[in-house]
Short mmCIF file of N, CA, C and O in Angstrom, two decimals:
data_model
loop_
_atom_site.label_atom_id
_atom_site.label_comp_id
_atom_site.label_asym_id
_atom_site.label_seq_id
_atom_site.Cartn_x
_atom_site.Cartn_y
_atom_site.Cartn_z
N UNK A 1 -28.56 -248.15 -62.92
CA UNK A 1 -29.54 -247.79 -63.96
C UNK A 1 -31.26 -248.07 -63.96
O UNK A 1 -31.07 -248.71 -62.46
N UNK A 2 -32.19 -247.83 -64.38
CA UNK A 2 -34.11 -247.96 -64.06
C UNK A 2 -33.98 -249.40 -63.89
O UNK A 2 -33.10 -249.91 -65.36
N UNK A 3 -34.27 -250.04 -63.23
CA UNK A 3 -34.53 -252.02 -63.87
C UNK A 3 -35.75 -251.77 -63.91
O UNK A 3 -36.68 -251.90 -62.60
N UNK A 4 -37.19 -252.96 -64.36
CA UNK A 4 -38.06 -252.94 -64.45
C UNK A 4 -38.72 -254.72 -64.60
O UNK A 4 -37.85 -255.09 -65.59
N UNK A 5 -39.24 -255.17 -64.36
CA UNK A 5 -39.73 -256.64 -63.74
C UNK A 5 -41.31 -256.86 -64.04
O UNK A 5 -41.69 -256.20 -62.34
N UNK A 6 -41.98 -257.67 -64.84
CA UNK A 6 -43.14 -257.64 -64.13
C UNK A 6 -43.72 -259.11 -64.14
O UNK A 6 -43.59 -259.33 -63.63
N UNK A 7 -44.83 -258.93 -63.85
CA UNK A 7 -45.52 -260.19 -63.04
C UNK A 7 -47.34 -260.35 -63.31
O UNK A 7 -47.50 -258.93 -63.28
N UNK A 8 -47.62 -261.29 -62.84
CA UNK A 8 -49.12 -261.31 -62.43
C UNK A 8 -49.71 -262.27 -64.40
O UNK A 8 -51.16 -261.99 -64.14
N UNK A 9 -48.54 -262.42 -65.40
CA UNK A 9 -49.36 -262.44 -66.53
C UNK A 9 -49.69 -264.47 -66.42
O UNK A 9 -50.28 -265.45 -65.06
N UNK A 10 -50.65 -264.85 -68.07
CA UNK A 10 -51.16 -265.97 -67.42
C UNK A 10 -51.85 -266.77 -68.70
O UNK A 10 -52.40 -265.58 -69.55
N UNK A 11 -52.87 -267.76 -68.28
CA UNK A 11 -53.64 -268.31 -68.69
C UNK A 11 -54.94 -268.44 -69.26
O UNK A 11 -55.26 -268.52 -66.98
N UNK A 12 -55.70 -266.99 -69.15
CA UNK A 12 -57.26 -266.79 -69.25
C UNK A 12 -58.60 -267.73 -69.66
O UNK A 12 -57.63 -267.59 -70.83
N UNK A 13 -59.72 -267.19 -70.16
CA UNK A 13 -59.99 -267.28 -70.67
C UNK A 13 -61.22 -266.39 -70.77
O UNK A 13 -60.24 -265.74 -70.27
N UNK A 14 -61.69 -266.38 -72.50
CA UNK A 14 -62.22 -265.40 -72.37
C UNK A 14 -63.17 -264.70 -71.54
O UNK A 14 -63.90 -265.10 -71.15
N UNK A 15 -63.15 -263.22 -70.83
CA UNK A 15 -64.56 -262.58 -69.96
C UNK A 15 -64.13 -261.95 -68.59
O UNK A 15 -64.61 -262.33 -68.48
N UNK A 16 -62.48 -263.30 -68.34
CA UNK A 16 -61.94 -262.83 -67.04
C UNK A 16 -60.94 -261.48 -67.37
O UNK A 16 -60.35 -261.23 -67.87
N UNK A 17 -60.58 -261.66 -65.52
CA UNK A 17 -59.49 -260.87 -66.05
C UNK A 17 -58.56 -261.25 -65.48
O UNK A 17 -58.05 -262.40 -64.80
N UNK A 18 -57.43 -260.17 -65.70
CA UNK A 18 -56.07 -260.56 -64.60
C UNK A 18 -55.81 -259.27 -64.47
O UNK A 18 -56.02 -258.18 -64.70
N UNK A 19 -55.14 -258.97 -63.30
CA UNK A 19 -54.16 -257.55 -63.28
C UNK A 19 -52.29 -258.19 -63.12
O UNK A 19 -51.91 -258.56 -62.01
N UNK A 20 -51.55 -257.22 -63.76
CA UNK A 20 -50.24 -256.95 -64.11
C UNK A 20 -50.19 -256.05 -62.95
O UNK A 20 -50.20 -255.09 -63.26
N UNK A 21 -48.86 -256.67 -63.53
CA UNK A 21 -47.77 -255.61 -62.02
C UNK A 21 -46.10 -255.09 -61.99
O UNK A 21 -45.77 -256.54 -63.13
N UNK A 22 -46.24 -253.40 -62.47
CA UNK A 22 -44.44 -253.78 -62.68
C UNK A 22 -43.67 -252.35 -61.94
O UNK A 22 -44.31 -251.23 -60.95
N UNK A 23 -43.04 -253.25 -61.42
CA UNK A 23 -42.24 -253.24 -60.36
C UNK A 23 -40.77 -252.69 -60.58
O UNK A 23 -40.35 -252.59 -61.98
N UNK A 24 -40.29 -251.17 -59.83
CA UNK A 24 -39.18 -251.15 -60.80
C UNK A 24 -38.22 -250.76 -59.55
O UNK A 24 -38.48 -250.54 -58.66
N UNK A 25 -36.52 -250.63 -60.12
CA UNK A 25 -36.14 -251.14 -58.83
C UNK A 25 -35.07 -249.23 -59.39
O UNK A 25 -34.70 -248.92 -60.73
N UNK A 26 -34.68 -248.90 -58.62
CA UNK A 26 -32.66 -247.43 -58.56
C UNK A 26 -33.51 -246.22 -59.65
O UNK A 26 -33.65 -246.02 -60.28
N UNK A 27 -35.13 -246.15 -59.83
CA UNK A 27 -35.99 -245.13 -59.62
C UNK A 27 -35.68 -244.00 -58.50
O UNK A 27 -35.82 -244.00 -57.26
N UNK A 28 -35.74 -242.94 -59.47
CA UNK A 28 -35.21 -242.15 -58.85
C UNK A 28 -36.68 -240.86 -57.71
O UNK A 28 -37.91 -241.88 -57.83
N UNK A 29 -36.12 -239.90 -56.04
CA UNK A 29 -37.23 -240.47 -55.59
C UNK A 29 -39.10 -239.46 -56.77
O UNK A 29 -39.64 -239.93 -55.49
N UNK A 30 -38.12 -238.96 -57.21
CA UNK A 30 -39.01 -238.17 -58.21
C UNK A 30 -39.75 -239.04 -58.71
O UNK A 30 -41.59 -239.25 -59.32
N UNK A 31 -39.72 -241.10 -59.33
CA UNK A 31 -40.63 -241.59 -60.19
C UNK A 31 -40.37 -241.53 -61.08
O UNK A 31 -39.51 -241.13 -61.39
N UNK A 32 -40.33 -242.86 -62.05
CA UNK A 32 -40.41 -243.22 -63.46
C UNK A 32 -41.84 -243.26 -63.67
O UNK A 32 -42.76 -244.25 -63.26
N UNK A 33 -42.27 -243.20 -64.61
CA UNK A 33 -42.83 -242.98 -65.88
C UNK A 33 -43.56 -244.30 -66.51
O UNK A 33 -42.58 -244.59 -66.24
N UNK A 34 -44.50 -244.30 -66.66
CA UNK A 34 -44.40 -245.74 -67.17
C UNK A 34 -45.83 -246.38 -68.28
O UNK A 34 -46.21 -244.85 -68.03
N UNK A 35 -45.26 -247.40 -68.86
CA UNK A 35 -46.11 -247.35 -69.97
C UNK A 35 -46.73 -248.78 -69.99
O UNK A 35 -45.22 -249.68 -69.41
N UNK A 36 -47.45 -249.36 -70.74
CA UNK A 36 -47.64 -251.32 -70.57
C UNK A 36 -47.95 -250.56 -71.75
O UNK A 36 -48.10 -249.87 -72.94
N UNK A 37 -46.95 -251.42 -73.16
CA UNK A 37 -47.90 -252.30 -75.04
C UNK A 37 -47.13 -253.87 -74.74
O UNK A 37 -47.52 -254.91 -73.91
N UNK A 38 -48.09 -254.26 -76.01
CA UNK A 38 -48.40 -255.63 -75.70
C UNK A 38 -46.70 -255.63 -77.51
O UNK A 38 -47.02 -255.03 -77.94
N UNK A 39 -46.87 -256.92 -77.46
CA UNK A 39 -46.19 -258.13 -78.95
C UNK A 39 -46.64 -258.86 -78.73
O UNK A 39 -46.61 -259.64 -77.72
N UNK A 40 -47.11 -259.04 -80.28
CA UNK A 40 -47.71 -260.91 -80.72
C UNK A 40 -47.06 -260.54 -81.14
O UNK A 40 -45.56 -260.06 -82.40
N UNK A 41 -45.66 -262.45 -81.82
CA UNK A 41 -45.64 -262.62 -82.99
C UNK A 41 -45.76 -262.01 -84.53
O UNK A 41 -46.34 -262.34 -85.45
N UNK A 42 -44.27 -261.16 -85.57
CA UNK A 42 -44.90 -260.58 -86.83
C UNK A 42 -44.62 -259.46 -86.62
O UNK A 42 -45.45 -258.63 -87.14
N UNK A 43 -45.07 -258.67 -84.93
CA UNK A 43 -46.10 -257.02 -85.50
C UNK A 43 -45.45 -256.65 -84.14
O UNK A 43 -44.54 -257.10 -83.59
N UNK A 44 -45.08 -255.22 -84.77
CA UNK A 44 -43.95 -254.28 -83.75
C UNK A 44 -45.35 -254.23 -82.81
O UNK A 44 -46.63 -254.64 -82.71
N UNK A 45 -44.34 -253.90 -81.51
CA UNK A 45 -45.13 -253.23 -80.22
C UNK A 45 -46.74 -252.42 -80.16
O UNK A 45 -46.37 -251.48 -81.54
N UNK A 46 -47.89 -252.57 -79.39
CA UNK A 46 -49.00 -252.19 -79.16
C UNK A 46 -48.51 -250.62 -77.88
O UNK A 46 -48.88 -252.33 -77.25
N UNK A 47 -48.60 -250.39 -77.96
CA UNK A 47 -48.97 -249.67 -76.67
C UNK A 47 -50.53 -249.82 -76.25
O UNK A 47 -51.87 -249.91 -76.94
N UNK A 48 -50.39 -250.08 -75.76
CA UNK A 48 -51.10 -250.25 -74.63
C UNK A 48 -51.60 -249.40 -73.43
O UNK A 48 -53.28 -248.43 -73.92
N UNK A 49 -51.25 -248.64 -72.32
CA UNK A 49 -51.64 -247.52 -71.99
C UNK A 49 -50.73 -247.27 -70.75
O UNK A 49 -49.86 -247.67 -71.17
N UNK A 50 -50.18 -246.02 -70.97
CA UNK A 50 -49.86 -245.17 -70.18
C UNK A 50 -49.74 -244.10 -68.71
O UNK A 50 -51.13 -243.96 -68.36
N UNK A 51 -48.94 -243.77 -68.16
CA UNK A 51 -48.74 -242.94 -66.95
C UNK A 51 -47.35 -242.05 -66.00
O UNK A 51 -46.81 -242.81 -66.09
N UNK A 52 -48.19 -241.08 -66.47
CA UNK A 52 -47.89 -240.10 -66.18
C UNK A 52 -47.13 -239.66 -64.39
O UNK A 52 -48.69 -239.99 -63.73
N UNK A 53 -46.12 -240.65 -63.72
CA UNK A 53 -45.75 -240.08 -62.32
C UNK A 53 -46.07 -238.74 -61.79
O UNK A 53 -46.29 -239.15 -60.12
N UNK A 54 -45.54 -237.84 -62.70
CA UNK A 54 -45.24 -236.91 -62.03
C UNK A 54 -46.95 -236.04 -61.01
O UNK A 54 -47.06 -235.02 -60.34
N UNK A 55 -47.73 -236.45 -62.21
CA UNK A 55 -49.33 -235.98 -61.98
C UNK A 55 -50.28 -237.29 -62.02
O UNK A 55 -51.51 -236.88 -61.35
N UNK A 56 -49.91 -237.61 -62.36
CA UNK A 56 -51.02 -238.98 -61.95
C UNK A 56 -51.95 -239.28 -63.47
O UNK A 56 -52.61 -239.97 -63.60
N UNK A 57 -52.07 -238.78 -63.93
CA UNK A 57 -52.51 -238.91 -65.33
C UNK A 57 -52.24 -240.05 -66.39
O UNK A 57 -51.28 -240.40 -66.08
N UNK A 58 -53.49 -240.48 -66.53
CA UNK A 58 -53.65 -241.23 -67.12
C UNK A 58 -53.55 -241.90 -69.20
O UNK A 58 -54.63 -240.54 -68.91
N UNK A 59 -53.52 -242.63 -69.84
CA UNK A 59 -54.23 -242.99 -71.50
C UNK A 59 -54.65 -244.09 -71.54
O UNK A 59 -53.52 -244.90 -70.51
N UNK A 60 -55.35 -244.72 -72.25
CA UNK A 60 -55.57 -245.95 -72.16
C UNK A 60 -55.36 -246.41 -74.04
O UNK A 60 -55.99 -245.62 -74.57
N UNK A 61 -55.02 -247.40 -75.14
CA UNK A 61 -55.91 -246.93 -75.96
C UNK A 61 -56.63 -247.26 -76.71
O UNK A 61 -58.10 -248.22 -75.56
N UNK A 62 -57.35 -247.09 -77.56
CA UNK A 62 -59.06 -246.71 -76.93
C UNK A 62 -59.35 -248.69 -77.33
O UNK A 62 -60.79 -248.78 -77.38
N UNK A 63 -59.33 -249.59 -77.61
CA UNK A 63 -58.93 -251.01 -78.22
C UNK A 63 -59.34 -251.25 -76.42
O UNK A 63 -60.12 -252.53 -76.43
N UNK A 64 -58.70 -250.79 -75.62
CA UNK A 64 -58.78 -251.22 -74.29
C UNK A 64 -59.18 -250.60 -73.48
O UNK A 64 -59.78 -250.61 -71.87
N UNK A 65 -60.04 -249.66 -74.31
CA UNK A 65 -60.84 -248.14 -73.57
C UNK A 65 -61.84 -248.21 -72.62
O UNK A 65 -62.81 -249.56 -73.18
N UNK A 66 -62.06 -249.00 -71.26
CA UNK A 66 -63.13 -249.00 -70.75
C UNK A 66 -63.06 -249.93 -70.14
O UNK A 66 -64.02 -250.81 -69.06
N UNK A 67 -61.77 -251.26 -70.05
CA UNK A 67 -62.27 -252.44 -70.08
C UNK A 67 -60.43 -252.70 -69.67
O UNK A 67 -60.08 -253.42 -68.03
N UNK A 68 -59.72 -252.01 -69.52
CA UNK A 68 -58.33 -251.76 -68.82
C UNK A 68 -57.21 -250.51 -68.56
O UNK A 68 -59.05 -249.46 -68.79
N UNK A 69 -57.58 -250.76 -66.72
CA UNK A 69 -57.26 -249.44 -66.57
C UNK A 69 -55.85 -249.57 -65.68
O UNK A 69 -55.17 -250.62 -65.02
N UNK A 70 -54.59 -248.31 -66.22
CA UNK A 70 -53.52 -248.46 -64.87
C UNK A 70 -54.00 -247.29 -64.25
O UNK A 70 -54.01 -246.74 -64.96
N UNK A 71 -52.98 -247.73 -62.83
CA UNK A 71 -52.48 -246.93 -61.92
C UNK A 71 -52.03 -247.32 -61.32
O UNK A 71 -50.65 -248.12 -61.36
N UNK A 72 -51.55 -245.86 -61.03
CA UNK A 72 -50.13 -246.97 -59.03
C UNK A 72 -50.40 -246.32 -57.70
O UNK A 72 -51.52 -246.28 -57.94
N UNK A 73 -49.74 -247.54 -57.44
CA UNK A 73 -49.48 -247.45 -55.97
C UNK A 73 -48.15 -246.36 -55.06
O UNK A 73 -46.54 -247.43 -55.77
N UNK A 74 -47.75 -245.09 -55.94
CA UNK A 74 -46.98 -244.28 -54.67
C UNK A 74 -46.33 -244.78 -53.88
O UNK A 74 -45.54 -244.09 -54.03
N UNK A 75 -47.25 -246.41 -52.54
CA UNK A 75 -45.78 -246.21 -51.31
C UNK A 75 -44.45 -246.95 -52.05
O UNK A 75 -44.13 -247.57 -51.58
N UNK A 76 -45.16 -248.37 -53.16
CA UNK A 76 -44.40 -249.12 -53.81
C UNK A 76 -44.04 -248.43 -54.24
O UNK A 76 -43.11 -249.95 -54.69
N UNK A 77 -44.60 -247.57 -55.65
CA UNK A 77 -43.61 -247.69 -56.69
C UNK A 77 -43.65 -248.46 -58.09
O UNK A 77 -43.00 -248.88 -58.61
N UNK A 78 -45.31 -248.74 -57.13
CA UNK A 78 -45.26 -249.48 -58.66
C UNK A 78 -46.61 -249.30 -59.12
O UNK A 78 -46.89 -248.50 -59.29
N UNK A 79 -46.35 -249.16 -61.00
CA UNK A 79 -47.28 -249.10 -61.43
C UNK A 79 -49.26 -250.73 -62.07
O UNK A 79 -48.28 -251.92 -62.28
N UNK A 80 -49.47 -251.05 -62.25
CA UNK A 80 -50.93 -252.35 -62.70
C UNK A 80 -51.27 -251.52 -63.59
O UNK A 80 -51.83 -250.71 -63.80
N UNK A 81 -51.71 -253.02 -63.81
CA UNK A 81 -52.65 -252.47 -65.06
C UNK A 81 -53.63 -253.44 -65.09
O UNK A 81 -53.76 -255.52 -65.42
N UNK A 82 -54.76 -253.16 -64.55
CA UNK A 82 -55.95 -254.08 -64.31
C UNK A 82 -56.59 -253.85 -65.47
O UNK A 82 -57.29 -254.15 -66.55
N UNK A 83 -56.95 -255.84 -66.34
CA UNK A 83 -57.23 -256.45 -67.38
C UNK A 83 -58.47 -256.82 -67.21
O UNK A 83 -58.30 -258.24 -66.68
N UNK A 84 -59.79 -256.70 -67.89
CA UNK A 84 -61.57 -256.81 -67.60
C UNK A 84 -61.49 -257.62 -68.45
O UNK A 84 -61.38 -256.59 -69.64
N UNK A 85 -62.86 -258.44 -68.83
CA UNK A 85 -63.09 -258.39 -70.34
C UNK A 85 -61.84 -258.92 -71.14
O UNK A 85 -62.52 -258.60 -71.84
N UNK A 86 -61.45 -259.70 -69.91
CA UNK A 86 -60.53 -260.53 -71.48
C UNK A 86 -60.31 -261.34 -73.38
O UNK A 86 -61.59 -261.68 -72.53
N UNK A 87 -59.61 -261.09 -73.58
CA UNK A 87 -60.68 -261.39 -75.15
C UNK A 87 -59.02 -262.41 -75.80
O UNK A 87 -57.95 -261.99 -75.72
N UNK A 88 -59.50 -262.88 -76.21
CA UNK A 88 -58.42 -264.15 -77.68
C UNK A 88 -57.00 -262.45 -78.02
O UNK A 88 -55.94 -262.75 -77.87
N UNK A 89 -58.08 -261.41 -78.19
CA UNK A 89 -56.89 -260.09 -78.96
C UNK A 89 -56.02 -260.31 -78.24
O UNK A 89 -55.40 -258.80 -78.18
N UNK A 90 -56.47 -259.55 -76.97
CA UNK A 90 -55.83 -259.58 -76.09
C UNK A 90 -54.62 -260.50 -75.62
O UNK A 90 -53.36 -259.70 -74.88
N UNK A 91 -54.42 -261.21 -76.31
CA UNK A 91 -52.96 -262.16 -75.79
C UNK A 91 -51.73 -261.16 -76.65
O UNK A 91 -52.70 -261.33 -77.27
N UNK A 92 -50.37 -261.31 -75.84
CA UNK A 92 -49.39 -261.08 -76.11
C UNK A 92 -48.93 -260.51 -75.64
O UNK A 92 -48.61 -261.38 -73.91
N UNK A 93 -46.96 -260.83 -75.62
CA UNK A 93 -46.12 -260.44 -74.08
C UNK A 93 -46.12 -259.07 -73.71
O UNK A 93 -46.16 -258.18 -74.65
N UNK A 94 -46.89 -259.03 -72.55
CA UNK A 94 -46.59 -258.00 -71.92
C UNK A 94 -45.91 -256.90 -70.78
O UNK A 94 -45.31 -257.16 -70.86
N UNK A 95 -45.65 -256.24 -71.86
CA UNK A 95 -44.03 -255.64 -71.27
C UNK A 95 -43.40 -253.97 -70.45
O UNK A 95 -44.96 -252.74 -71.43
N UNK A 96 -43.28 -253.82 -69.99
CA UNK A 96 -43.66 -252.19 -68.87
C UNK A 96 -42.50 -251.88 -69.65
O UNK A 96 -41.46 -252.61 -69.07
N UNK A 97 -42.78 -250.33 -69.90
CA UNK A 97 -41.35 -249.37 -70.28
C UNK A 97 -41.83 -248.49 -69.25
O UNK A 97 -43.15 -248.01 -68.86
N UNK A 98 -40.19 -247.72 -68.91
CA UNK A 98 -40.30 -246.96 -67.80
C UNK A 98 -38.56 -245.75 -68.75
O UNK A 98 -38.47 -246.33 -69.20
N UNK A 99 -39.17 -244.82 -68.05
CA UNK A 99 -37.83 -243.75 -68.32
C UNK A 99 -37.74 -243.30 -66.45
O UNK A 99 -38.27 -244.17 -65.33
N UNK A 100 -36.26 -242.33 -66.39
CA UNK A 100 -36.38 -242.15 -65.39
C UNK A 100 -36.04 -241.12 -64.70
O UNK A 100 -35.68 -240.14 -64.69
N UNK A 101 -37.55 -240.39 -65.17
CA UNK A 101 -39.16 -238.95 -65.52
C UNK A 101 -38.98 -239.65 -64.85
O UNK A 101 -39.78 -240.81 -65.74
N UNK A 102 -40.24 -239.07 -63.46
CA UNK A 102 -41.79 -239.08 -63.79
C UNK A 102 -42.18 -238.40 -64.76
O UNK A 102 -43.87 -238.31 -64.30
N UNK A 103 -42.30 -237.64 -65.77
CA UNK A 103 -43.27 -237.81 -66.65
C UNK A 103 -42.71 -237.83 -68.20
O UNK A 103 -41.21 -238.55 -69.03
N UNK A 104 -43.72 -238.54 -69.10
CA UNK A 104 -42.99 -238.70 -70.61
C UNK A 104 -43.95 -238.56 -71.45
O UNK A 104 -44.42 -239.06 -73.29
N UNK A 105 -44.49 -237.18 -71.74
CA UNK A 105 -45.41 -236.50 -72.40
C UNK A 105 -46.62 -237.74 -72.18
O UNK A 105 -47.81 -237.40 -71.30
N UNK A 106 -47.33 -237.19 -73.59
CA UNK A 106 -48.21 -238.50 -73.53
C UNK A 106 -47.76 -240.25 -72.47
O UNK A 106 -49.50 -240.96 -73.40
N UNK A 107 -47.07 -240.91 -73.16
CA UNK A 107 -47.05 -241.93 -72.48
C UNK A 107 -47.10 -242.69 -73.49
O UNK A 107 -47.56 -244.37 -73.48
N UNK A 108 -47.33 -242.35 -74.38
CA UNK A 108 -47.56 -243.71 -75.39
C UNK A 108 -46.09 -244.32 -76.73
O UNK A 108 -47.09 -245.00 -77.83
N UNK A 109 -44.76 -243.20 -76.85
CA UNK A 109 -44.52 -243.56 -78.03
C UNK A 109 -43.32 -244.87 -77.02
O UNK A 109 -42.79 -244.51 -76.23
N UNK A 110 -42.90 -244.74 -77.96
CA UNK A 110 -41.49 -246.11 -77.87
C UNK A 110 -40.52 -245.26 -77.41
O UNK A 110 -39.72 -245.98 -76.16
N UNK A 111 -40.22 -244.42 -78.62
CA UNK A 111 -38.88 -243.81 -78.28
C UNK A 111 -39.31 -242.56 -76.35
O UNK A 111 -37.61 -242.31 -76.24
N UNK A 112 -40.02 -242.72 -76.40
CA UNK A 112 -40.27 -242.62 -74.73
C UNK A 112 -39.58 -243.24 -73.77
O UNK A 112 -39.38 -242.43 -72.15
N UNK A 113 -39.61 -244.35 -73.77
CA UNK A 113 -39.15 -245.00 -72.75
C UNK A 113 -37.44 -245.73 -72.64
O UNK A 113 -37.11 -245.84 -74.17
N UNK A 114 -36.97 -245.62 -71.78
CA UNK A 114 -35.86 -245.68 -72.29
C UNK A 114 -35.04 -247.37 -71.42
O UNK A 114 -34.81 -248.32 -71.88
N UNK A 115 -36.37 -247.30 -70.38
CA UNK A 115 -35.44 -248.92 -69.96
C UNK A 115 -38.33 -249.54 -69.80
O UNK A 115 -38.66 -249.07 -69.54
N UNK A 116 -37.11 -250.98 -70.41
CA UNK A 116 -37.63 -252.19 -70.57
C UNK A 116 -38.46 -253.67 -69.97
O UNK A 116 -36.97 -253.33 -69.48
N UNK A 117 -39.30 -253.51 -69.16
CA UNK A 117 -39.06 -255.35 -69.23
C UNK A 117 -38.63 -256.16 -69.67
O UNK A 117 -38.97 -256.04 -71.46
N UNK A 118 -38.83 -257.44 -69.08
CA UNK A 118 -38.65 -259.03 -70.08
C UNK A 118 -39.52 -258.68 -70.72
O UNK A 118 -40.50 -260.25 -72.31
N UNK A 119 -41.06 -258.77 -69.50
CA UNK A 119 -42.56 -259.16 -70.26
C UNK A 119 -43.22 -259.74 -69.79
O UNK A 119 -41.95 -261.24 -69.14
N UNK A 120 -44.80 -260.34 -69.52
CA UNK A 120 -44.86 -261.12 -69.42
C UNK A 120 -46.11 -261.78 -69.85
O UNK A 120 -46.08 -260.58 -70.67
N UNK A 121 -45.90 -262.38 -70.19
CA UNK A 121 -47.61 -263.86 -71.45
C UNK A 121 -48.83 -263.37 -70.26
O UNK A 121 -49.21 -263.80 -69.15
N UNK A 122 -49.67 -263.28 -71.12
CA UNK A 122 -50.67 -263.60 -71.50
C UNK A 122 -52.23 -263.95 -71.69
O UNK A 122 -51.80 -263.60 -73.76
N UNK A 123 -52.45 -264.91 -71.67
CA UNK A 123 -52.89 -265.30 -73.21
C UNK A 123 -54.35 -266.02 -73.35
O UNK A 123 -54.80 -266.73 -71.91
N UNK A 124 -55.49 -265.29 -73.78
CA UNK A 124 -56.58 -265.56 -73.38
C UNK A 124 -57.25 -266.52 -74.63
O UNK A 124 -57.68 -266.01 -75.86
N UNK A 125 -58.09 -267.33 -73.82
CA UNK A 125 -58.48 -268.13 -74.46
C UNK A 125 -59.72 -268.99 -74.70
O UNK A 125 -60.11 -268.26 -73.49
N UNK A 126 -60.60 -269.50 -76.64
CA UNK A 126 -62.11 -269.01 -76.16
C UNK A 126 -62.65 -269.66 -75.21
O UNK A 126 -62.39 -270.90 -75.15
#
């Protein structure tokens, strides 16, 4: 089955940037659609951004539009989340979700994804 692993989190100050990486293994040659979700204690996971591997279409939640960008590297099968102008409210555990297919609809719902990484912590201080 597909395995998902995130990297690149950390502690930064408000206004700084981070890039998260989502690596997958055992993905079919046609690729695995991906999305990023953010979890904070006591709340349901919040969708951040999604990417359809079949055509590269991307979607971003309005709260991160213009600050975060999801992208892919087809040579390495990696998906990235470039986060700029980070704010304390961006703090959370960022999890990458993947399908075993290259498409995922609008790639914004938890049920669209079968495989999840353990998550990587992002903490933004004031």
